[in-house]
Coordinates of C-alpha atoms and ligand atoms in Angstrom, one line a residue:
X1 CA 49.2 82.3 162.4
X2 CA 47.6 83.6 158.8
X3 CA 48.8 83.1 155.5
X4 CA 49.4 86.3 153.4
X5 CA 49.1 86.3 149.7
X6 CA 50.6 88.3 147.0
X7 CA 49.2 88.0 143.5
X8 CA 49.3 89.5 140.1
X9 CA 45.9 91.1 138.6
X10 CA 46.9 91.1 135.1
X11 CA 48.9 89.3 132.6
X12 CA 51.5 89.0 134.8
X13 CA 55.1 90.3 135.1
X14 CA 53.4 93.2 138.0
X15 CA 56.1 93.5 139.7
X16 CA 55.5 90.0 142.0
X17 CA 59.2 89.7 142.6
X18 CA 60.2 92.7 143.6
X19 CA 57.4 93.7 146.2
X20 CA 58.0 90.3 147.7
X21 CA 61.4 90.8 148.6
X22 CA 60.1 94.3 149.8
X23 CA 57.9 92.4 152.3
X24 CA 60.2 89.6 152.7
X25 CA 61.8 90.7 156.6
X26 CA 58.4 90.6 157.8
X27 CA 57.7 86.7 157.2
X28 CA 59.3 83.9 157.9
X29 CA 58.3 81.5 154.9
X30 CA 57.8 82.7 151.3
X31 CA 56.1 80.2 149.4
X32 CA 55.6 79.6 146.0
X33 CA 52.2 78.0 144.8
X34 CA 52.0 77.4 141.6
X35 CA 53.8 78.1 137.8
X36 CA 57.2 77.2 137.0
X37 CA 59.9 78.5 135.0
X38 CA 57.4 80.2 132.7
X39 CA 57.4 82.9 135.4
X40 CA 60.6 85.5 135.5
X41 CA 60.2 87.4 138.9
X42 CA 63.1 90.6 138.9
X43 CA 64.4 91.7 142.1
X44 CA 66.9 95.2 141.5
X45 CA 68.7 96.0 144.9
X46 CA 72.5 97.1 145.5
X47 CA 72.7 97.9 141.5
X48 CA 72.3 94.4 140.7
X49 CA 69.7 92.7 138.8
X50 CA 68.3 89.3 139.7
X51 CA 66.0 87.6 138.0
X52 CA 64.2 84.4 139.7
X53 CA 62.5 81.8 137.7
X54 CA 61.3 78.6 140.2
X55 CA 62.6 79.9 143.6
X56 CA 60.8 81.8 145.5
X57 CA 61.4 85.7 146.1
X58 CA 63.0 85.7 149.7
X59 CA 65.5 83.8 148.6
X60 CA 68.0 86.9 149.3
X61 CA 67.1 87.3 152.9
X62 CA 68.9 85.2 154.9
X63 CA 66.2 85.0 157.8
X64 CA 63.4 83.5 155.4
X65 CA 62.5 80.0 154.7
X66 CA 62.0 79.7 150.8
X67 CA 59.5 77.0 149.8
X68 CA 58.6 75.5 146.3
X69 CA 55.3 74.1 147.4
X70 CA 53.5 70.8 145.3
X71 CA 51.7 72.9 143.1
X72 CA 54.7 74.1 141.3
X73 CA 56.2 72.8 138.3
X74 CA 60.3 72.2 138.3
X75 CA 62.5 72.0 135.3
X76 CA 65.4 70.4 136.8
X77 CA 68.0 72.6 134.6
X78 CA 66.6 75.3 135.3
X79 CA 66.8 74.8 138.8
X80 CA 70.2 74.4 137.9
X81 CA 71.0 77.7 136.5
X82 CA 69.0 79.3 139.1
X83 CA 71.1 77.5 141.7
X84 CA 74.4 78.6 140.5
X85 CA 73.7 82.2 140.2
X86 CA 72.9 82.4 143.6
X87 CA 75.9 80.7 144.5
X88 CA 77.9 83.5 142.7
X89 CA 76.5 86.0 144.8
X90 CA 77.1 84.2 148.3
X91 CA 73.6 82.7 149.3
X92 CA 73.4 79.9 151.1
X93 CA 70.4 78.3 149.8
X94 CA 70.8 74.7 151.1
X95 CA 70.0 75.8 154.3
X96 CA 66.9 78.4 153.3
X97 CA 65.2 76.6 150.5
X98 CA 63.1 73.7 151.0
X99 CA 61.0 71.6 148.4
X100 CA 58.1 70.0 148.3
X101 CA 58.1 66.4 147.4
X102 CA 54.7 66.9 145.6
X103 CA 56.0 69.4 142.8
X104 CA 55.5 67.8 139.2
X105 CA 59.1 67.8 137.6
X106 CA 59.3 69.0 133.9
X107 CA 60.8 66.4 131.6
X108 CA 63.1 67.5 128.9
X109 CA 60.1 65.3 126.6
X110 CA 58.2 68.0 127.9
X111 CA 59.6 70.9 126.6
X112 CA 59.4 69.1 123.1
X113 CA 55.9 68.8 123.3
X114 CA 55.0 72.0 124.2
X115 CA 57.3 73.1 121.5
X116 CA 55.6 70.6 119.1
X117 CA 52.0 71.7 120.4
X118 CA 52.7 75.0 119.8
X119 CA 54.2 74.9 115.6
X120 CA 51.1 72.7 115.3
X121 CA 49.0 75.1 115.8
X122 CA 50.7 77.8 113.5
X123 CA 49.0 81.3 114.1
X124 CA 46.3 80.3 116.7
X125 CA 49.7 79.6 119.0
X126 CA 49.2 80.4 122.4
X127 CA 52.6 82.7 122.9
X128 CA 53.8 80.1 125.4
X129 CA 57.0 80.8 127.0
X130 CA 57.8 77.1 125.8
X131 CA 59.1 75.7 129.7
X132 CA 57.3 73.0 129.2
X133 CA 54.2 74.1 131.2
X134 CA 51.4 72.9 129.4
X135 CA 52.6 69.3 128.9
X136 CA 53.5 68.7 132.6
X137 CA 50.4 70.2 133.9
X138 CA 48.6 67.7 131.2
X139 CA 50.4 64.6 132.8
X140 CA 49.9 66.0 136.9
X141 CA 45.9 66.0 135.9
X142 CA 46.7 62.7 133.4
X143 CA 48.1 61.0 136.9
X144 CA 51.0 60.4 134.8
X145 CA 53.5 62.9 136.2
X146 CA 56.7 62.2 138.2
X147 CA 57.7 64.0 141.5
X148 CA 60.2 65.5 143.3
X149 CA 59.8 62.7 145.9
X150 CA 59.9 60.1 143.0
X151 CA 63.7 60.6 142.7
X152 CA 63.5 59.2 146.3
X153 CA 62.7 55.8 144.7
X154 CA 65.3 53.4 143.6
X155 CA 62.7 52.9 140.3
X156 CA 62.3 56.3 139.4
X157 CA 64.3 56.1 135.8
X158 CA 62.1 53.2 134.7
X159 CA 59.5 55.3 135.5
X160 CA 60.7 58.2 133.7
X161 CA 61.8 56.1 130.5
X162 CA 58.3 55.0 130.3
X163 CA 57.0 58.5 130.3
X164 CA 59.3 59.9 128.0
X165 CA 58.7 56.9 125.7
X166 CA 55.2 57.8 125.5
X167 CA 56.2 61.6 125.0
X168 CA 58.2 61.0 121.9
X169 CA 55.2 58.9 120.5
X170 CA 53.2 62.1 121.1
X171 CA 55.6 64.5 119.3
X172 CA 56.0 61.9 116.5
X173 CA 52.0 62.0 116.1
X174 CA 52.3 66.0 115.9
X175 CA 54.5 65.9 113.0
X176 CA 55.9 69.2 113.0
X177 CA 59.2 70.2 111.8
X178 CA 60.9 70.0 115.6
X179 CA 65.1 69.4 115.9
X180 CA 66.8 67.8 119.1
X181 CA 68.8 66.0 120.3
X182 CA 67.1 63.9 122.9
X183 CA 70.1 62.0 124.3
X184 CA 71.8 65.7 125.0
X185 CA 68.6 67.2 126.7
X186 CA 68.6 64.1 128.8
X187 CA 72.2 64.3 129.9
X188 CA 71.5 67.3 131.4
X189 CA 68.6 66.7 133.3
X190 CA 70.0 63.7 135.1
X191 CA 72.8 66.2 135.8
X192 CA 70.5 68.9 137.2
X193 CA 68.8 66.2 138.9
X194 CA 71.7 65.2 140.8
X195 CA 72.1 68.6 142.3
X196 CA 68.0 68.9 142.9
X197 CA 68.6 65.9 145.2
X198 CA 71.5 67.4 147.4
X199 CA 68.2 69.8 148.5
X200 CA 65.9 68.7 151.3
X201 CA 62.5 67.7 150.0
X202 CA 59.9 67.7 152.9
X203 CA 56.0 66.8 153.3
X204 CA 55.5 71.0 152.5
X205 CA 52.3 70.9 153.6
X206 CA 52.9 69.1 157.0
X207 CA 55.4 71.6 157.4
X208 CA 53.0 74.6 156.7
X209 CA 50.7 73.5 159.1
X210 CA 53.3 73.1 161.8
X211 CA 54.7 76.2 161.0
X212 CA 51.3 78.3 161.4
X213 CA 50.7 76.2 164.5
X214 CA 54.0 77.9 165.8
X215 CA 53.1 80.9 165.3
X216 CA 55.2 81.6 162.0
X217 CA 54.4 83.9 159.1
X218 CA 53.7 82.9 155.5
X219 CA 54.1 84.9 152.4
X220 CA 52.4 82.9 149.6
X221 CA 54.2 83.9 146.1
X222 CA 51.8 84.3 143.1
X223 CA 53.4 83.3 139.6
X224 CA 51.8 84.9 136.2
X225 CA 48.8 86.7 136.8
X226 CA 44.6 86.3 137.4
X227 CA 43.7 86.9 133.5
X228 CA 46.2 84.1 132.7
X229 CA 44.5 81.9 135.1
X230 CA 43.4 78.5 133.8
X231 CA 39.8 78.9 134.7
X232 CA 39.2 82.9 135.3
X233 CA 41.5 83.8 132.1
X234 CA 41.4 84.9 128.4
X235 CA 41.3 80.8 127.8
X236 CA 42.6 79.3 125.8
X237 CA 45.2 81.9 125.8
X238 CA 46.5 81.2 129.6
X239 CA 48.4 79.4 131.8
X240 CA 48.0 76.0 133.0
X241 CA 47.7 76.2 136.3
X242 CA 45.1 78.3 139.0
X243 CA 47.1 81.7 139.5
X244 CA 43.9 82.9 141.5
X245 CA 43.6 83.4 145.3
X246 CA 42.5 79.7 145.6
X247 CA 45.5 77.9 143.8
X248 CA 47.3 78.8 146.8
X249 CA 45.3 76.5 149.2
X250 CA 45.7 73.9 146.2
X251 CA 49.7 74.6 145.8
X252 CA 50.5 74.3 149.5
X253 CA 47.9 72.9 151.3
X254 CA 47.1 75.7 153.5
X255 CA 43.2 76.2 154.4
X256 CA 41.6 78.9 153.0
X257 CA 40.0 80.2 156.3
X258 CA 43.9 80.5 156.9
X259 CA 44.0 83.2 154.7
X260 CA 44.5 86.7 155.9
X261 CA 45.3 89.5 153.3
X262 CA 45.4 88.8 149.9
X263 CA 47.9 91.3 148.0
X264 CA 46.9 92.6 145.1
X265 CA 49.7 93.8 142.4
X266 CA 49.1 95.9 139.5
X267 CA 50.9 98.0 137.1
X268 CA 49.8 101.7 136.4
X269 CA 49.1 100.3 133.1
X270 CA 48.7 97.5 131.0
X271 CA 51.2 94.9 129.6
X272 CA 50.7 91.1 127.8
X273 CA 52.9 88.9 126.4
X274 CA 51.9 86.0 123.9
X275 CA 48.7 85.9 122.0
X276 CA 45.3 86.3 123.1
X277 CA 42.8 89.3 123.4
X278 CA 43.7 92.5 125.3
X279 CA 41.2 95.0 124.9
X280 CA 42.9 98.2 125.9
X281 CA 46.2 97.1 123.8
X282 CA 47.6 100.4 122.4
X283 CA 49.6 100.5 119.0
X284 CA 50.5 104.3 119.0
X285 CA 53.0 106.2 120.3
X286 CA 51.5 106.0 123.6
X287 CA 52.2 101.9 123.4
X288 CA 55.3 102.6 122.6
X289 CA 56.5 105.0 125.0
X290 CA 54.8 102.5 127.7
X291 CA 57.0 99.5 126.2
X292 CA 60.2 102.0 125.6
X293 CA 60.0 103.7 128.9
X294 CA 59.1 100.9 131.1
X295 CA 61.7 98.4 129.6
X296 CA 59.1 95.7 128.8
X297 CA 60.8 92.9 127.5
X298 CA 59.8 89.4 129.0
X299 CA 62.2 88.1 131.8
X300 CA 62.1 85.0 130.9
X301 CA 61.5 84.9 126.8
X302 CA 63.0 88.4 126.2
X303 CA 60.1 88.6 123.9
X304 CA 58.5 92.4 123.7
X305 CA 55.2 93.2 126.1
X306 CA 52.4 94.6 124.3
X307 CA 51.5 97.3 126.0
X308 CA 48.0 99.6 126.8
X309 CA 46.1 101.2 129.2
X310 CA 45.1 100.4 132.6
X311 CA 41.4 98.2 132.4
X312 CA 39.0 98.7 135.2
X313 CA 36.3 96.3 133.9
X314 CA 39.8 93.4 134.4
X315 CA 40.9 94.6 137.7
X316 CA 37.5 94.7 139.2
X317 CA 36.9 90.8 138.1
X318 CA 40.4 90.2 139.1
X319 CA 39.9 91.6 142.5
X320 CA 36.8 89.7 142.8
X321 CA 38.1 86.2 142.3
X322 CA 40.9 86.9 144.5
X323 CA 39.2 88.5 147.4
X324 CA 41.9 91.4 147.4
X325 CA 42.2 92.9 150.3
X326 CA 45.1 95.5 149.8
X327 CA 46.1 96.8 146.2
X328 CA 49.6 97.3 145.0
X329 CA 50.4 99.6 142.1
X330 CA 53.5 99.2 140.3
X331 CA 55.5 101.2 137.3
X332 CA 54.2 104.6 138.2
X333 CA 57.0 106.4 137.5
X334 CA 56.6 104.9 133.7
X335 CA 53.7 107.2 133.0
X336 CA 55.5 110.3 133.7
X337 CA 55.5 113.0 131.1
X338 CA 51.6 111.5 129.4
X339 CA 49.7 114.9 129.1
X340 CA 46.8 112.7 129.4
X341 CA 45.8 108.9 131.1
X342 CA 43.1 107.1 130.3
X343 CA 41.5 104.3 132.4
X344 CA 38.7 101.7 130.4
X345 CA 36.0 102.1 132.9
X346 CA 33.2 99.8 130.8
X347 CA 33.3 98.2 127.3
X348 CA 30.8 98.3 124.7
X349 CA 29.7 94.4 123.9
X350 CA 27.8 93.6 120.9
X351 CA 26.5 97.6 121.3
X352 CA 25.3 97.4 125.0
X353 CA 27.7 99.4 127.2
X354 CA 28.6 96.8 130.1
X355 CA 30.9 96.5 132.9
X356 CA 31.4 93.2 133.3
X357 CA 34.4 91.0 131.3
X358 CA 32.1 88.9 129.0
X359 CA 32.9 85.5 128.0
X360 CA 34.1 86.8 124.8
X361 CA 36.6 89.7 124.9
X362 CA 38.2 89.1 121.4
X363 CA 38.4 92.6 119.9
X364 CA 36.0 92.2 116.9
X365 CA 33.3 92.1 119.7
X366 CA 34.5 94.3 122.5
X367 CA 35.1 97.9 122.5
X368 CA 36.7 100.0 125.9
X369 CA 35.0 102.5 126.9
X370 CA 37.5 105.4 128.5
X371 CA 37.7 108.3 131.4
X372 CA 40.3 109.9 130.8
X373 CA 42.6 111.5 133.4
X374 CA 45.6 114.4 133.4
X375 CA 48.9 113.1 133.6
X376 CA 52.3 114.0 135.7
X377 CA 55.5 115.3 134.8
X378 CA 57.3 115.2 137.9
X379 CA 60.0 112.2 137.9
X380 CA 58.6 110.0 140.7
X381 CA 62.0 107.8 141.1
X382 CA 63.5 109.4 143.6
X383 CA 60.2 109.9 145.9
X384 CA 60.0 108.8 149.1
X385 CA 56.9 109.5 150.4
X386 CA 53.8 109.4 149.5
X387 CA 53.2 113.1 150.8
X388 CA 55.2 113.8 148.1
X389 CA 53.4 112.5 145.1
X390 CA 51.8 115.0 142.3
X391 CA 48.4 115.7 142.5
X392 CA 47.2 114.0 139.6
X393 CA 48.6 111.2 140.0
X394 CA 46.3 111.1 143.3
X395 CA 43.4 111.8 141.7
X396 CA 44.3 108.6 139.7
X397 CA 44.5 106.4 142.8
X398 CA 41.9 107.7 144.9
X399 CA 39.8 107.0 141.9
X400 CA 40.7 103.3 141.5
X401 CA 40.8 103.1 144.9
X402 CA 36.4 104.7 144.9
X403 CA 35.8 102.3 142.6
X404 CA 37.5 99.2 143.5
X405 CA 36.8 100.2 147.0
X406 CA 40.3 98.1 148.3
X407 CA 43.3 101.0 149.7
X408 CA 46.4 101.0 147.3
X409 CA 48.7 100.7 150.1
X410 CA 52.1 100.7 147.9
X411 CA 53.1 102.9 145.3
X412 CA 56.1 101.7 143.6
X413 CA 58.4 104.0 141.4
X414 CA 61.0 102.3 139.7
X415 CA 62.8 98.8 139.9
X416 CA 64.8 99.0 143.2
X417 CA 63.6 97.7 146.5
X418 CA 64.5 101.3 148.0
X419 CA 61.7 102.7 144.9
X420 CA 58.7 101.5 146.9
X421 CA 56.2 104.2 148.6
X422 CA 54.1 102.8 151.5
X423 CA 50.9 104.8 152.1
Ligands
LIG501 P1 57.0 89.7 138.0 O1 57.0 88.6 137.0 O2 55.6 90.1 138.4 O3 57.9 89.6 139.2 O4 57.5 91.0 137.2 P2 58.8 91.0 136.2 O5 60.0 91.0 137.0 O6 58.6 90.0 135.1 O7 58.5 92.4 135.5 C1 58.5 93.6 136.2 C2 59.6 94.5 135.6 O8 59.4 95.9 136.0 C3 61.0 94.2 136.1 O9 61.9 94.5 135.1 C4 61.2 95.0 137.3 O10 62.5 95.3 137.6 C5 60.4 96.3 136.9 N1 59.8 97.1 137.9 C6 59.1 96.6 139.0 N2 58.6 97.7 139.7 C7 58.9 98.8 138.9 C8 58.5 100.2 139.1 O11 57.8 100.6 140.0 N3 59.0 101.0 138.1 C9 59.8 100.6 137.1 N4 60.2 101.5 136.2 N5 60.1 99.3 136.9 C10 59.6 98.4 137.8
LIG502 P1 55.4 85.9 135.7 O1 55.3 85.1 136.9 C1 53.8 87.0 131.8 C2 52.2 83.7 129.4 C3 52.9 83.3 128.1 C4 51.8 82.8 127.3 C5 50.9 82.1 128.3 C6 51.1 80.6 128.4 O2 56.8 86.4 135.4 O3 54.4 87.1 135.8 P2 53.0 79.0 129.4 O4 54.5 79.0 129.2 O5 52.6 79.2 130.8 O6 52.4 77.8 128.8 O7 52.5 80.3 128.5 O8 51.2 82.7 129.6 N1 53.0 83.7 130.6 C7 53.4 84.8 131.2 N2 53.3 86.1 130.9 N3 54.4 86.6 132.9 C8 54.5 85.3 133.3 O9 55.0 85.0 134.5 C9 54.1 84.3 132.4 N4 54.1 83.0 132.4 C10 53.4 82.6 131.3 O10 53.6 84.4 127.5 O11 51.1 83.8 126.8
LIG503 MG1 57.7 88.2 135.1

């Protein structure tokens, strides 16, 4: 049986959690590839408001195997947390949720140093969401890092000491102004490890490949998005790991030529949190109303998106790497009530109109070229159909849809799992 994937095309924060748990009743396994508590994946449904940062979207479906697969990065305590909020609602999770023993754990040494990495480098920062990331991705490719199936061994603390050791020689070396209390961090996260261990670990991989062999269904979970990739994105101003299409045959071990659709998630617009270029970044009114409207504060930092408009030239390359097969376009109730859209269909480069992202988007040498589009007034919330849907907001599909040549097969309008038009 395939693999299915669902990935984000932008910045991240699409909309990956949500549609996921749309799709959830039709798979059995929902796997998450790659990322780590960086990612803050929001699920609305029943008037509550859950917001996942490590496991895996299908977490609330009883029916569905969740699995953190070996190319995700776990912070122990914020496992934890995650843990006992599901607990509070009633989920069973110790018999749905199953971890791979090849996941990188992040040390509470790491968090430092990311911390300390990132006041080093004063106003070039990267905007990191300060998990921790960076540093345990660094020790995974360093063959330094410890594993989930570490705390398996009766050595694992000397093994840890050793690292962390080493980690408070680093952030000594950075010598920024940085306060903690290492002895309280560390209390914790051998308390958060204890409950990590009362989970079953498995060969996830092994178990994949059994479970396609059986004829099961797998929904691989994207975390951040393809322009904060490590190798396709606005470097250095990414992630740390392969967000793209491929770091899902890298996070779980599945074969690419096991791949089937790859799901491609969008928002109507634009939005980017942390530093780093973003050509179509709006600071007017029409930002605002994007940021106001669409409530976008980070779900994991809190930290305000910046917001703009919807780049062509981006989603084209994105779709590219990714081999999308099926589009997803979130938030467009949020753009309800713009007279006008606008859509960056090319840039100018160094005074050459291209259509291509260039190695170098900064904005000094990049300017977005626009079409520009009619907007809607209708309030798309309470839509249920896609019959239904104003006809300018079609005209804004179909042509994304011309030009990307890939169907946008779900509409969404607005945060619940019941807002979500199929087409
Ligand atoms: P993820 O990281 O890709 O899972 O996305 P986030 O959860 O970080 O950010 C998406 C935000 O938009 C969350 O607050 C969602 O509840 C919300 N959201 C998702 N889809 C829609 C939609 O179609 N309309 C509106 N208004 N909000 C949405
Ligand atoms: P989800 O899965 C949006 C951004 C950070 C920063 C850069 C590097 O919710 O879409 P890191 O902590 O990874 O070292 O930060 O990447 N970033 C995200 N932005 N959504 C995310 O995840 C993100 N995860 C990381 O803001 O700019
Ligand atoms: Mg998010």
């Amino acid at each position: 049986m395939a693999v299915d994937l669902l990935l984000g095309l932008q910045w991240g924060d699409e909309g990956k959690g949500k549609i996921v748990d749309v799709l959830t009743s039709k798979y059995n396994i929902i796997a998450r590839f790659q990322g780590g508590p960086n990612a803050g994946h929001t699920l609305v449904f029943n008037g509550m408001k859950h917001v996942l940062h490590t496991i895996p979207s299908g977490i609330f479906h009883k029916n569905a195997t969740n699995l953190v697969g070996n190319g995700v990065v776990i912070d122990p305590v914020v496992f934890k947390d995650e843990l006992d909020k599901l607990s509070t609602h009633g989920i069973d999770y110790k018999k749905t949720l199953l971890i791979s023993r090849k996941a990188h754990l992040i040390l509470p040494t790491h968090r430092l140093l990311d911390a300390a990495s990132e006041a080093s480098k004063g106003k070039a920062k990267i905007g990191s969401t300060l998990k921790g990331i960076g540093p345990t991705y660094m020790d995974k490719t360093g063959r330094n890092g410890i594993r989930v199936g570490d705390l398996e061994l009766e050595n694992w603390k000397d093994k840890y000491r050793k690292l962390a050791n080493k980690h408070q020689a680093m952030i000594d070396f950075y010598n920024v102004d940085l306060q903690y209390n290492l002895e309280a961090l560390e209390a914790k996260f051998f308390e958060a490890v204890k409950t990590l261990t009362s989970l079953r670990f498995i060969d996830s991989e092994e178990y994949l490949h059994s479970a396609q062999k059986a004829q099961k269904s797998v929904l691989a979970e994207g975390a951040q998005g393809s322009l904060l990739d490590i190798d396709f994105g606005t470097y250095p101003f990414v992630t740390s790991s392969n967000t793209t299409a491929a770091g899902a045959c890298t996070g779980l071990g599945v074969a690419p030529n096991t791949i089937k659709e790859v799901f491609g998630i969008f928002k109507a617009y634009t939005t980017r949190v942390g530093s780093g270029p973003f050509p179509t970044e709006l600071f007017d009114v029409n930002g605002e109303t994007m940021a106001r409207v669409g409530h976008e504060f980070g779900a994991t930092t809190g930290r305000p998106r910046r917001c703009g408009w919807l780049d062509l030239v981006a989603l084209r390359y994105a779709c590219q790497v990714n081999g999308v097969t099926q589009l997803m376009m979130m938030k467009a109730d949020v753009l309800s009530g713009f007279k006008t859209l606008k859509i960056c269909t090319s840039y100018i480069y160094k005074g050459k109109e291209i259509n291509h992202l260039p190695y170098n988007i900064e904005a000094e040498n990049l300017k977005p070229v626009y079409t520009e589009f009619m907007g809607w007034s209708e309030d798309l919330t309470k839509m249920e159909n896609a019959s239904t849907l104003p006809e300018t907001l079609m005209t804004y599909i179909s042509f994304l849809e011309k030009e990307l040549q890939i169907p946008i097969k779900i509409v969404s309008v607005g945060p619940d799992r019941k807002q979500t038009i199929f087409r």
